[in-house]
Amino acid sequence: MGTRLSERAIALFAAGTFVVFGALLIAEGLGLV
Amino acid sequence: MTLSLPVVDAFLLSFGVVFLAELGDKSQLMALAFASRYRAMTVLLAVTIATLIVHAGSVLLGSMFALVLPTSAIQVTAGLAFFGFAAWTLRGDTLGEADEGRATRTGRWALVTIGTAFFLAEFGDKTMLATVTLAATEEPIGTCSARRRAWSRVMRSPLRSDR
């Protein structure tokens, strides 16, 4: 249970980081930042 | 020798992105499977060689995109690709039948057996696509170098705890 939770937490953290990074890249590409 | 800032930036960014992308990835699962059957150093050496070959090619491909496509188009496409990587990470990876077959195969030449299986598993994998994307938007030398280091860092602790 604990292992599954931590795996999920890592996946959520990684996915969140990718979303933020992707959003920054798109904003930069569109000249917004 | 001094490193220019774009190389360091690309190195740090690629290290972080690939480190996260590698967690729970198909290639990590395959390396874990191999580490339970072969010596840790043999596995580490084989996957390092295979990773170097696959990702040097990925960086070359990304750099070519950077040469022929406009920067803004690359950045928007890369941003969308990272949304895809986020979804891929949440979905998780499993080893397919073919991958499992390769991971349980025994061979006299362990280095070649592991290296070949890992090379095939890495092709089209999330980390390979992330490396292509990073190389298209960042400095190629830093991206390639960080890619290999991130992989070794992710794999080292599970390999040691197995022994």
Coordinates of N, CA and C in Angstrom, one line a residue:
Chain A
M1 N 0.8 -1.2 0.0 CA 0.0 0.0 0.0 C 0.9 1.2 0.0
G2 N 1.9 1.3 1.0 CA 2.8 2.4 1.0 C 3.6 2.6 -0.2
T3 N 4.1 1.4 -0.8 CA 4.9 1.5 -2.0 C 4.0 2.0 -3.1
R4 N 2.8 1.5 -3.2 CA 1.9 2.0 -4.3 C 1.6 3.5 -4.2
L5 N 1.4 3.9 -3.0 CA 1.2 5.4 -2.8 C 2.4 6.2 -3.2
S6 N 3.6 5.8 -2.8 CA 4.8 6.5 -3.2 C 5.0 6.5 -4.7
E7 N 4.7 5.3 -5.3 CA 4.9 5.3 -6.8 C 4.0 6.3 -7.4
R8 N 2.7 6.3 -6.9 CA 1.7 7.2 -7.5 C 2.2 8.7 -7.2
A9 N 2.7 9.0 -6.1 CA 3.2 10.3 -5.7 C 4.3 10.7 -6.7
I10 N 5.3 9.8 -6.9 CA 6.4 10.1 -7.8 C 5.8 10.4 -9.2
A11 N 4.9 9.5 -9.7 CA 4.3 9.7 -11.0 C 3.6 11.1 -11.1
L12 N 2.9 11.4 -10.1 CA 2.2 12.7 -10.1 C 3.1 13.9 -10.1
F13 N 4.2 13.8 -9.4 CA 5.2 14.8 -9.3 C 5.9 15.0 -10.7
A14 N 6.3 13.8 -11.3 CA 6.9 13.9 -12.6 C 5.9 14.4 -13.6
A15 N 4.7 14.0 -13.6 CA 3.7 14.5 -14.6 C 3.5 16.0 -14.4
G16 N 3.4 16.4 -13.2 CA 3.2 17.8 -12.9 C 4.3 18.7 -13.4
T17 N 5.6 18.1 -13.2 CA 6.8 18.8 -13.7 C 6.7 19.0 -15.2
F18 N 6.3 17.8 -15.9 CA 6.3 17.9 -17.4 C 5.2 18.9 -17.9
V19 N 4.1 18.9 -17.2 CA 3.0 19.9 -17.6 C 3.5 21.3 -17.5
V20 N 4.2 21.6 -16.3 CA 4.7 23.0 -16.1 C 5.8 23.3 -17.2
F21 N 6.7 22.4 -17.4 CA 7.7 22.6 -18.4 C 7.1 22.7 -19.8
G22 N 6.1 21.9 -20.1 CA 5.5 22.0 -21.4 C 4.8 23.3 -21.6
A23 N 4.1 23.8 -20.5 CA 3.4 25.1 -20.6 C 4.4 26.2 -20.8
L24 N 5.5 26.1 -20.1 CA 6.5 27.2 -20.3 C 7.1 27.2 -21.7
L25 N 7.3 26.0 -22.3 CA 7.8 25.9 -23.6 C 6.8 26.5 -24.6
I26 N 5.6 26.2 -24.5 CA 4.5 26.7 -25.4 C 4.4 28.2 -25.2
A27 N 4.4 28.7 -24.0 CA 4.4 30.2 -23.8 C 5.6 30.9 -24.4
E28 N 6.7 30.2 -24.3 CA 7.9 30.8 -24.9 C 7.8 30.8 -26.4
G29 N 7.3 29.7 -26.9 CA 7.1 29.6 -28.4 C 6.1 30.6 -29.0
L30 N 5.1 30.9 -28.2 CA 4.1 31.8 -28.6 C 4.5 33.3 -28.3
G31 N 5.7 33.4 -27.7 CA 6.2 34.8 -27.4 C 5.5 35.4 -26.2
L32 N 4.9 34.6 -25.3 CA 4.2 35.1 -24.1 C 5.1 35.4 -22.9
V33 N 6.3 34.8 -22.9 CA 7.2 35.1 -21.8 C 8.6 35.5 -22.4
Chain B
M1 N 39.3 23.5 -18.9 CA 38.3 23.6 -19.9 C 37.1 24.3 -19.2
T2 N 36.5 25.3 -19.8 CA 35.3 25.9 -19.2 C 34.1 25.6 -20.0
L3 N 33.0 25.4 -19.3 CA 31.8 25.0 -20.0 C 30.9 26.3 -20.2
S4 N 30.4 26.5 -21.4 CA 29.5 27.7 -21.5 C 28.2 27.5 -20.8
L5 N 27.5 28.5 -20.6 CA 26.3 28.5 -19.8 C 25.2 27.6 -20.5
P6 N 25.0 27.7 -21.9 CA 24.0 26.9 -22.5 C 24.2 25.4 -22.3
V7 N 25.5 25.0 -22.3 CA 25.8 23.6 -22.1 C 25.4 23.1 -20.7
V8 N 25.7 24.0 -19.7 CA 25.4 23.7 -18.3 C 23.9 23.7 -18.1
D9 N 23.2 24.7 -18.7 CA 21.7 24.8 -18.6 C 21.1 23.5 -19.2
A10 N 21.6 23.1 -20.4 CA 21.0 22.0 -21.1 C 21.3 20.7 -20.3
F11 N 22.4 20.6 -19.7 CA 22.8 19.5 -18.9 C 21.9 19.3 -17.7
L12 N 21.7 20.4 -17.0 CA 20.9 20.4 -15.8 C 19.4 20.1 -16.1
L13 N 18.9 20.8 -17.1 CA 17.5 20.6 -17.5 C 17.3 19.1 -18.0
S14 N 18.2 18.6 -18.8 CA 18.0 17.3 -19.4 C 18.1 16.3 -18.3
F15 N 19.1 16.5 -17.3 CA 19.3 15.6 -16.2 C 18.0 15.4 -15.4
G16 N 17.4 16.6 -15.1 CA 16.1 16.5 -14.3 C 15.0 15.9 -15.1
V17 N 14.8 16.3 -16.3 CA 13.7 15.7 -17.1 C 13.8 14.2 -17.3
V18 N 15.0 13.8 -17.7 CA 15.2 12.4 -18.0 C 15.2 11.5 -16.8
F19 N 15.7 12.1 -15.7 CA 15.6 11.4 -14.4 C 14.2 11.1 -14.0
L20 N 13.3 12.1 -14.2 CA 11.9 11.9 -13.8 C 11.2 11.0 -14.8
A21 N 11.6 11.1 -16.1 CA 10.9 10.3 -17.2 C 11.3 8.8 -17.0
E22 N 12.5 8.6 -16.5 CA 13.0 7.2 -16.4 C 12.4 6.4 -15.3
L23 N 11.8 7.1 -14.3 CA 11.2 6.4 -13.1 C 10.0 5.7 -13.5
G24 N 10.0 4.4 -13.4 CA 8.9 3.5 -13.7 C 8.8 3.3 -15.2
D25 N 9.8 3.7 -16.0 CA 9.8 3.5 -17.4 C 10.0 2.1 -17.8
K26 N 9.7 1.7 -19.0 CA 9.8 0.3 -19.5 C 11.3 -0.1 -19.4
S27 N 12.2 0.8 -19.8 CA 13.6 0.4 -19.8 C 14.1 0.2 -18.3
Q28 N 13.6 0.9 -17.4 CA 13.9 0.7 -16.0 C 13.5 -0.7 -15.5
L29 N 12.2 -1.0 -15.9 CA 11.7 -2.4 -15.5 C 12.5 -3.5 -16.1
M30 N 13.0 -3.3 -17.4 CA 13.8 -4.3 -18.0 C 15.1 -4.4 -17.3
A31 N 15.7 -3.3 -17.0 CA 17.0 -3.3 -16.3 C 16.9 -4.0 -14.9
L32 N 15.8 -3.8 -14.2 CA 15.6 -4.5 -13.0 C 15.5 -6.0 -13.1
A33 N 14.8 -6.4 -14.2 CA 14.6 -7.8 -14.5 C 16.0 -8.4 -14.8
F34 N 16.8 -7.7 -15.5 CA 18.2 -8.2 -15.8 C 19.0 -8.3 -14.6
A35 N 18.9 -7.2 -13.7 CA 19.7 -7.1 -12.5 C 19.5 -8.3 -11.6
S36 N 18.3 -8.9 -11.7 CA 18.0 -10.1 -10.8 C 18.7 -11.4 -11.3
R37 N 19.2 -11.3 -12.5 CA 19.7 -12.5 -13.2 C 21.2 -12.5 -13.5
Y38 N 21.7 -11.2 -13.7 CA 23.1 -11.1 -14.0 C 23.8 -10.2 -13.0
R39 N 25.1 -10.2 -13.1 CA 25.9 -9.3 -12.2 C 25.6 -7.8 -12.5
A40 N 25.5 -7.1 -11.4 CA 25.1 -5.7 -11.5 C 26.0 -4.9 -12.4
M41 N 27.3 -5.1 -12.3 CA 28.2 -4.3 -13.2 C 28.1 -4.7 -14.6
T42 N 27.8 -5.9 -15.0 CA 27.5 -6.3 -16.3 C 26.3 -5.6 -16.9
V43 N 25.2 -5.6 -16.1 CA 24.0 -4.9 -16.5 C 24.2 -3.4 -16.7
L44 N 24.9 -2.8 -15.7 CA 25.2 -1.4 -15.8 C 26.0 -1.0 -17.0
L45 N 27.0 -1.8 -17.3 CA 27.8 -1.6 -18.5 C 27.1 -1.7 -19.8
A46 N 26.3 -2.8 -19.8 CA 25.5 -3.1 -21.1 C 24.5 -2.0 -21.3
V47 N 23.8 -1.6 -20.3 CA 22.7 -0.6 -20.5 C 23.3 0.8 -20.8
T48 N 24.5 1.1 -20.2 CA 25.2 2.3 -20.5 C 25.6 2.4 -22.0
I49 N 26.1 1.3 -22.5 CA 26.5 1.3 -23.9 C 25.3 1.4 -24.8
A50 N 24.2 0.7 -24.5 CA 23.0 0.7 -25.3 C 22.4 2.1 -25.3
T51 N 22.4 2.7 -24.0 CA 21.8 4.0 -23.9 C 22.5 5.0 -24.6
L52 N 23.9 4.9 -24.6 CA 24.7 5.9 -25.3 C 24.4 5.9 -26.8
I53 N 24.3 4.7 -27.3 CA 24.0 4.6 -28.8 C 22.7 5.2 -29.1
V54 N 21.6 4.7 -28.4 CA 20.3 5.2 -28.7 C 20.1 6.7 -28.5
H55 N 20.7 7.2 -27.5 CA 20.5 8.6 -27.2 C 21.4 9.6 -27.9
A56 N 22.5 9.1 -28.3 CA 23.4 9.9 -29.2 C 22.6 10.1 -30.5
G57 N 21.9 9.0 -31.0 CA 21.1 9.1 -32.2 C 19.9 10.1 -32.0
S58 N 19.3 10.0 -30.8 CA 18.2 10.9 -30.4 C 18.6 12.3 -30.4
V59 N 19.7 12.6 -29.9 CA 20.2 14.0 -29.8 C 20.5 14.5 -31.2
L60 N 21.1 13.6 -32.0 CA 21.4 14.0 -33.4 C 20.1 14.3 -34.2
L61 N 19.1 13.5 -34.0 CA 17.8 13.7 -34.6 C 17.2 15.0 -34.1
G62 N 17.2 15.3 -32.8 CA 16.7 16.5 -32.3 C 17.4 17.7 -32.8
S63 N 18.7 17.6 -32.9 CA 19.5 18.7 -33.4 C 19.2 19.0 -34.9
M64 N 18.9 18.0 -35.6 CA 18.5 18.2 -37.0 C 17.2 18.9 -37.1
F65 N 16.2 18.6 -36.3 CA 15.0 19.3 -36.2 C 15.2 20.8 -35.9
A66 N 16.1 21.0 -35.0 CA 16.4 22.4 -34.6 C 17.0 23.2 -35.7
L67 N 17.7 22.5 -36.6 CA 18.3 23.2 -37.8 C 17.3 23.5 -38.9
V68 N 16.3 22.7 -39.1 CA 15.4 22.8 -40.2 C 14.1 23.5 -39.9
L69 N 13.7 23.5 -38.6 CA 12.4 24.0 -38.2 C 12.6 25.3 -37.4
P70 N 11.6 26.2 -37.5 CA 11.7 27.5 -36.8 C 11.5 27.2 -35.3
T71 N 12.3 28.0 -34.5 CA 12.4 27.8 -33.0 C 11.0 27.9 -32.4
S72 N 10.1 28.8 -32.8 CA 8.8 28.9 -32.1 C 8.0 27.6 -32.3
A73 N 8.0 27.1 -33.6 CA 7.3 25.9 -33.9 C 7.8 24.7 -33.1
I74 N 9.1 24.7 -32.9 CA 9.7 23.6 -32.1 C 9.3 23.7 -30.7
Q75 N 9.3 24.9 -30.1 CA 8.9 25.1 -28.7 C 7.5 24.7 -28.4
V76 N 6.6 25.1 -29.4 CA 5.2 24.8 -29.2 C 5.0 23.2 -29.3
T77 N 5.6 22.6 -30.3 CA 5.5 21.2 -30.5 C 6.1 20.4 -29.3
A78 N 7.2 20.9 -28.8 CA 7.9 20.3 -27.7 C 7.0 20.4 -26.4
G79 N 6.4 21.6 -26.3 CA 5.5 21.8 -25.1 C 4.4 20.8 -25.1
L80 N 3.8 20.6 -26.3 CA 2.7 19.6 -26.4 C 3.2 18.2 -26.2
A81 N 4.4 17.9 -26.7 CA 5.0 16.6 -26.4 C 5.1 16.3 -24.9
F82 N 5.5 17.4 -24.2 CA 5.7 17.2 -22.7 C 4.3 16.9 -22.0
F83 N 3.3 17.5 -22.6 CA 1.9 17.2 -22.0 C 1.7 15.7 -22.3
G84 N 2.1 15.2 -23.4 CA 2.0 13.8 -23.7 C 2.8 12.9 -22.8
F85 N 4.0 13.4 -22.5 CA 4.9 12.6 -21.6 C 4.3 12.6 -20.2
A86 N 3.6 13.7 -19.8 CA 2.9 13.7 -18.5 C 1.8 12.6 -18.4
A87 N 1.0 12.5 -19.5 CA 0.0 11.5 -19.5 C 0.6 10.1 -19.5
W88 N 1.6 9.9 -20.3 CA 2.3 8.6 -20.4 C 2.9 8.2 -19.0
T89 N 3.4 9.2 -18.2 CA 3.9 8.9 -16.9 C 2.8 8.5 -15.9
L90 N 1.7 9.2 -16.0 CA 0.6 8.8 -15.2 C 0.0 7.4 -15.5
R91 N 0.0 7.1 -16.8 CA -0.5 5.8 -17.2 C 0.4 4.7 -16.7
G92 N 1.8 5.0 -16.7 CA 2.7 4.0 -16.3 C 3.1 3.0 -17.4
D93 N 4.2 2.3 -17.3 CA 4.7 1.4 -18.3 C 4.7 0.0 -17.8
T94 N 4.5 -1.0 -18.7 CA 4.7 -2.4 -18.3 C 5.5 -3.0 -19.4
L95 N 6.1 -4.2 -19.1 CA 6.8 -4.9 -20.1 C 5.8 -5.7 -20.9
G96 N 5.9 -5.6 -22.3 CA 5.1 -6.4 -23.1 C 5.7 -7.8 -23.2
E97 N 4.9 -8.7 -23.9 CA 5.4 -10.1 -24.0 C 6.8 -10.2 -24.6
A98 N 7.0 -9.4 -25.7 CA 8.3 -9.5 -26.4 C 9.4 -9.0 -25.5
D99 N 9.1 -7.9 -24.7 CA 10.1 -7.4 -23.8 C 10.4 -8.4 -22.7
E100 N 9.4 -9.0 -22.2 CA 9.6 -10.0 -21.1 C 10.4 -11.2 -21.6
G101 N 10.1 -11.5 -22.8 CA 10.9 -12.6 -23.4 C 12.3 -12.3 -23.5
R102 N 12.6 -11.1 -24.0 CA 14.0 -10.7 -24.1 C 14.7 -10.5 -22.7
A103 N 13.9 -10.1 -21.7 CA 14.5 -9.9 -20.4 C 14.8 -11.2 -19.7
T104 N 14.1 -12.3 -20.1 CA 14.4 -13.6 -19.4 C 15.3 -14.5 -20.2
R105 N 15.7 -14.0 -21.4 CA 16.5 -14.8 -22.3 C 17.9 -14.9 -21.6
T106 N 18.5 -16.1 -21.7 CA 19.9 -16.2 -21.2 C 20.8 -16.4 -22.4
G107 N 22.0 -15.8 -22.3 CA 22.9 -15.9 -23.3 C 24.3 -16.1 -22.8
R108 N 25.2 -16.6 -23.6 CA 26.6 -16.8 -23.2 C 27.2 -15.5 -23.0
W109 N 26.9 -14.6 -23.9 CA 27.5 -13.3 -23.9 C 26.5 -12.3 -23.3
A110 N 26.6 -12.2 -21.9 CA 25.6 -11.4 -21.2 C 25.6 -10.0 -21.6
L111 N 26.7 -9.4 -21.9 CA 26.8 -8.0 -22.2 C 26.0 -7.8 -23.5
V112 N 26.2 -8.7 -24.5 CA 25.5 -8.5 -25.8 C 24.0 -8.8 -25.6
T113 N 23.7 -9.8 -24.9 CA 22.3 -10.1 -24.6 C 21.5 -9.0 -24.0
I114 N 22.1 -8.4 -22.9 CA 21.4 -7.4 -22.2 C 21.4 -6.1 -23.0
G115 N 22.6 -5.8 -23.6 CA 22.7 -4.6 -24.5 C 21.7 -4.6 -25.6
T116 N 21.6 -5.7 -26.3 CA 20.7 -5.8 -27.4 C 19.2 -5.6 -27.0
A117 N 18.8 -6.3 -25.9 CA 17.5 -6.2 -25.4 C 17.1 -4.8 -24.9
F118 N 18.1 -4.2 -24.3 CA 17.9 -2.8 -23.8 C 17.8 -1.8 -24.9
F119 N 18.6 -2.0 -25.9 CA 18.6 -1.2 -27.1 C 17.2 -1.2 -27.8
L120 N 16.7 -2.4 -27.9 CA 15.4 -2.6 -28.6 C 14.3 -2.0 -27.7
A121 N 14.4 -2.1 -26.3 CA 13.4 -1.6 -25.4 C 13.4 -0.1 -25.4
E122 N 14.6 0.5 -25.6 CA 14.7 2.0 -25.6 C 14.1 2.6 -26.8
F123 N 14.1 1.9 -27.9 CA 13.6 2.5 -29.2 C 12.1 2.9 -29.1
G124 N 11.8 4.2 -29.3 CA 10.5 4.7 -29.2 C 9.9 4.8 -27.8
D125 N 10.8 4.6 -26.8 CA 10.4 4.7 -25.4 C 10.3 6.2 -25.1
K126 N 9.6 6.5 -23.9 CA 9.3 7.8 -23.5 C 10.6 8.7 -23.3
T127 N 11.6 8.0 -22.8 CA 12.9 8.8 -22.5 C 13.6 9.1 -23.8
M128 N 13.5 8.2 -24.8 CA 14.1 8.5 -26.1 C 13.4 9.7 -26.8
L129 N 12.1 9.7 -26.7 CA 11.3 10.8 -27.3 C 11.6 12.1 -26.5
A130 N 11.7 12.0 -25.2 CA 12.0 13.2 -24.4 C 13.4 13.8 -24.8
T131 N 14.3 12.8 -25.0 CA 15.7 13.3 -25.4 C 15.7 14.0 -26.8
V132 N 14.9 13.4 -27.7 CA 14.8 14.1 -29.0 C 14.2 15.5 -28.9
T133 N 13.2 15.6 -28.0 CA 12.5 16.9 -27.8 C 13.5 17.9 -27.1
L134 N 14.2 17.4 -26.1 CA 15.2 18.3 -25.4 C 16.3 18.7 -26.4
A135 N 16.8 17.8 -27.2 CA 17.9 18.2 -28.1 C 17.4 19.2 -29.1
A136 N 16.1 19.2 -29.5 CA 15.6 20.1 -30.4 C 15.5 21.5 -29.8
T137 N 15.3 21.6 -28.5 CA 15.1 22.9 -27.9 C 16.4 23.4 -27.1
E138 N 17.3 22.4 -26.8 CA 18.4 22.8 -25.9 C 19.7 22.5 -26.6
E139 N 20.8 22.8 -25.9 CA 22.2 22.6 -26.5 C 22.4 21.1 -26.5
P140 N 22.9 20.5 -27.7 CA 23.0 19.1 -27.8 C 24.0 18.4 -26.9
I141 N 25.2 19.0 -26.7 CA 26.2 18.3 -25.9 C 25.7 18.1 -24.4
G142 N 25.2 19.1 -23.9 CA 24.7 19.0 -22.5 C 23.6 18.0 -22.4
T143 N 22.7 18.0 -23.4 CA 21.5 17.0 -23.4 C 22.0 15.6 -23.4
C144 N 23.0 15.3 -24.3 CA 23.5 13.9 -24.4 C 24.2 13.5 -23.2
S145 N 25.0 14.3 -22.6 CA 25.8 14.0 -21.4 C 24.9 13.8 -20.2
A146 N 23.9 14.6 -20.0 CA 23.0 14.5 -18.9 C 22.1 13.3 -19.0
R147 N 21.7 12.9 -20.3 CA 20.9 11.7 -20.5 C 21.6 10.5 -20.0
R148 N 22.8 10.3 -20.2 CA 23.5 9.1 -19.7 C 23.7 9.1 -18.2
R149 N 24.0 10.3 -17.7 CA 24.2 10.4 -16.2 C 22.9 10.2 -15.5
A150 N 21.8 10.7 -16.0 CA 20.5 10.6 -15.3 C 20.2 9.1 -15.3
W151 N 20.4 8.4 -16.3 CA 20.0 7.0 -16.4 C 20.8 6.2 -15.4
S152 N 22.1 6.5 -15.3 CA 23.0 5.7 -14.3 C 22.5 6.0 -12.9
R153 N 22.1 7.3 -12.6 CA 21.7 7.6 -11.3 C 20.4 6.9 -10.9
V154 N 19.5 6.8 -11.8 CA 18.2 6.1 -11.5 C 18.5 4.6 -11.3
M155 N 19.3 4.0 -12.1 CA 19.5 2.6 -12.0 C 20.4 2.1 -10.9
R156 N 21.3 3.0 -10.4 CA 22.3 2.5 -9.4 C 21.7 1.9 -8.1
S157 N 20.8 2.6 -7.5 CA 20.3 2.2 -6.2 C 19.5 0.9 -6.3
P158 N 18.6 0.7 -7.3 CA 18.0 -0.7 -7.3 C 19.0 -1.8 -7.6
L159 N 20.0 -1.5 -8.4 CA 21.0 -2.6 -8.7 C 21.7 -3.0 -7.4
R160 N 22.1 -1.9 -6.6 CA 22.8 -2.2 -5.4 C 22.0 -3.0 -4.4
S161 N 20.7 -2.6 -4.3 CA 19.9 -3.3 -3.3 C 19.5 -4.7 -3.7
D162 N 19.7 -5.0 -5.0 CA 19.4 -6.4 -5.4 C 20.5 -7.4 -5.0
R163 N 21.7 -6.8 -4.9 CA 22.9 -7.7 -4.6 C 23.0 -8.1 -3.2

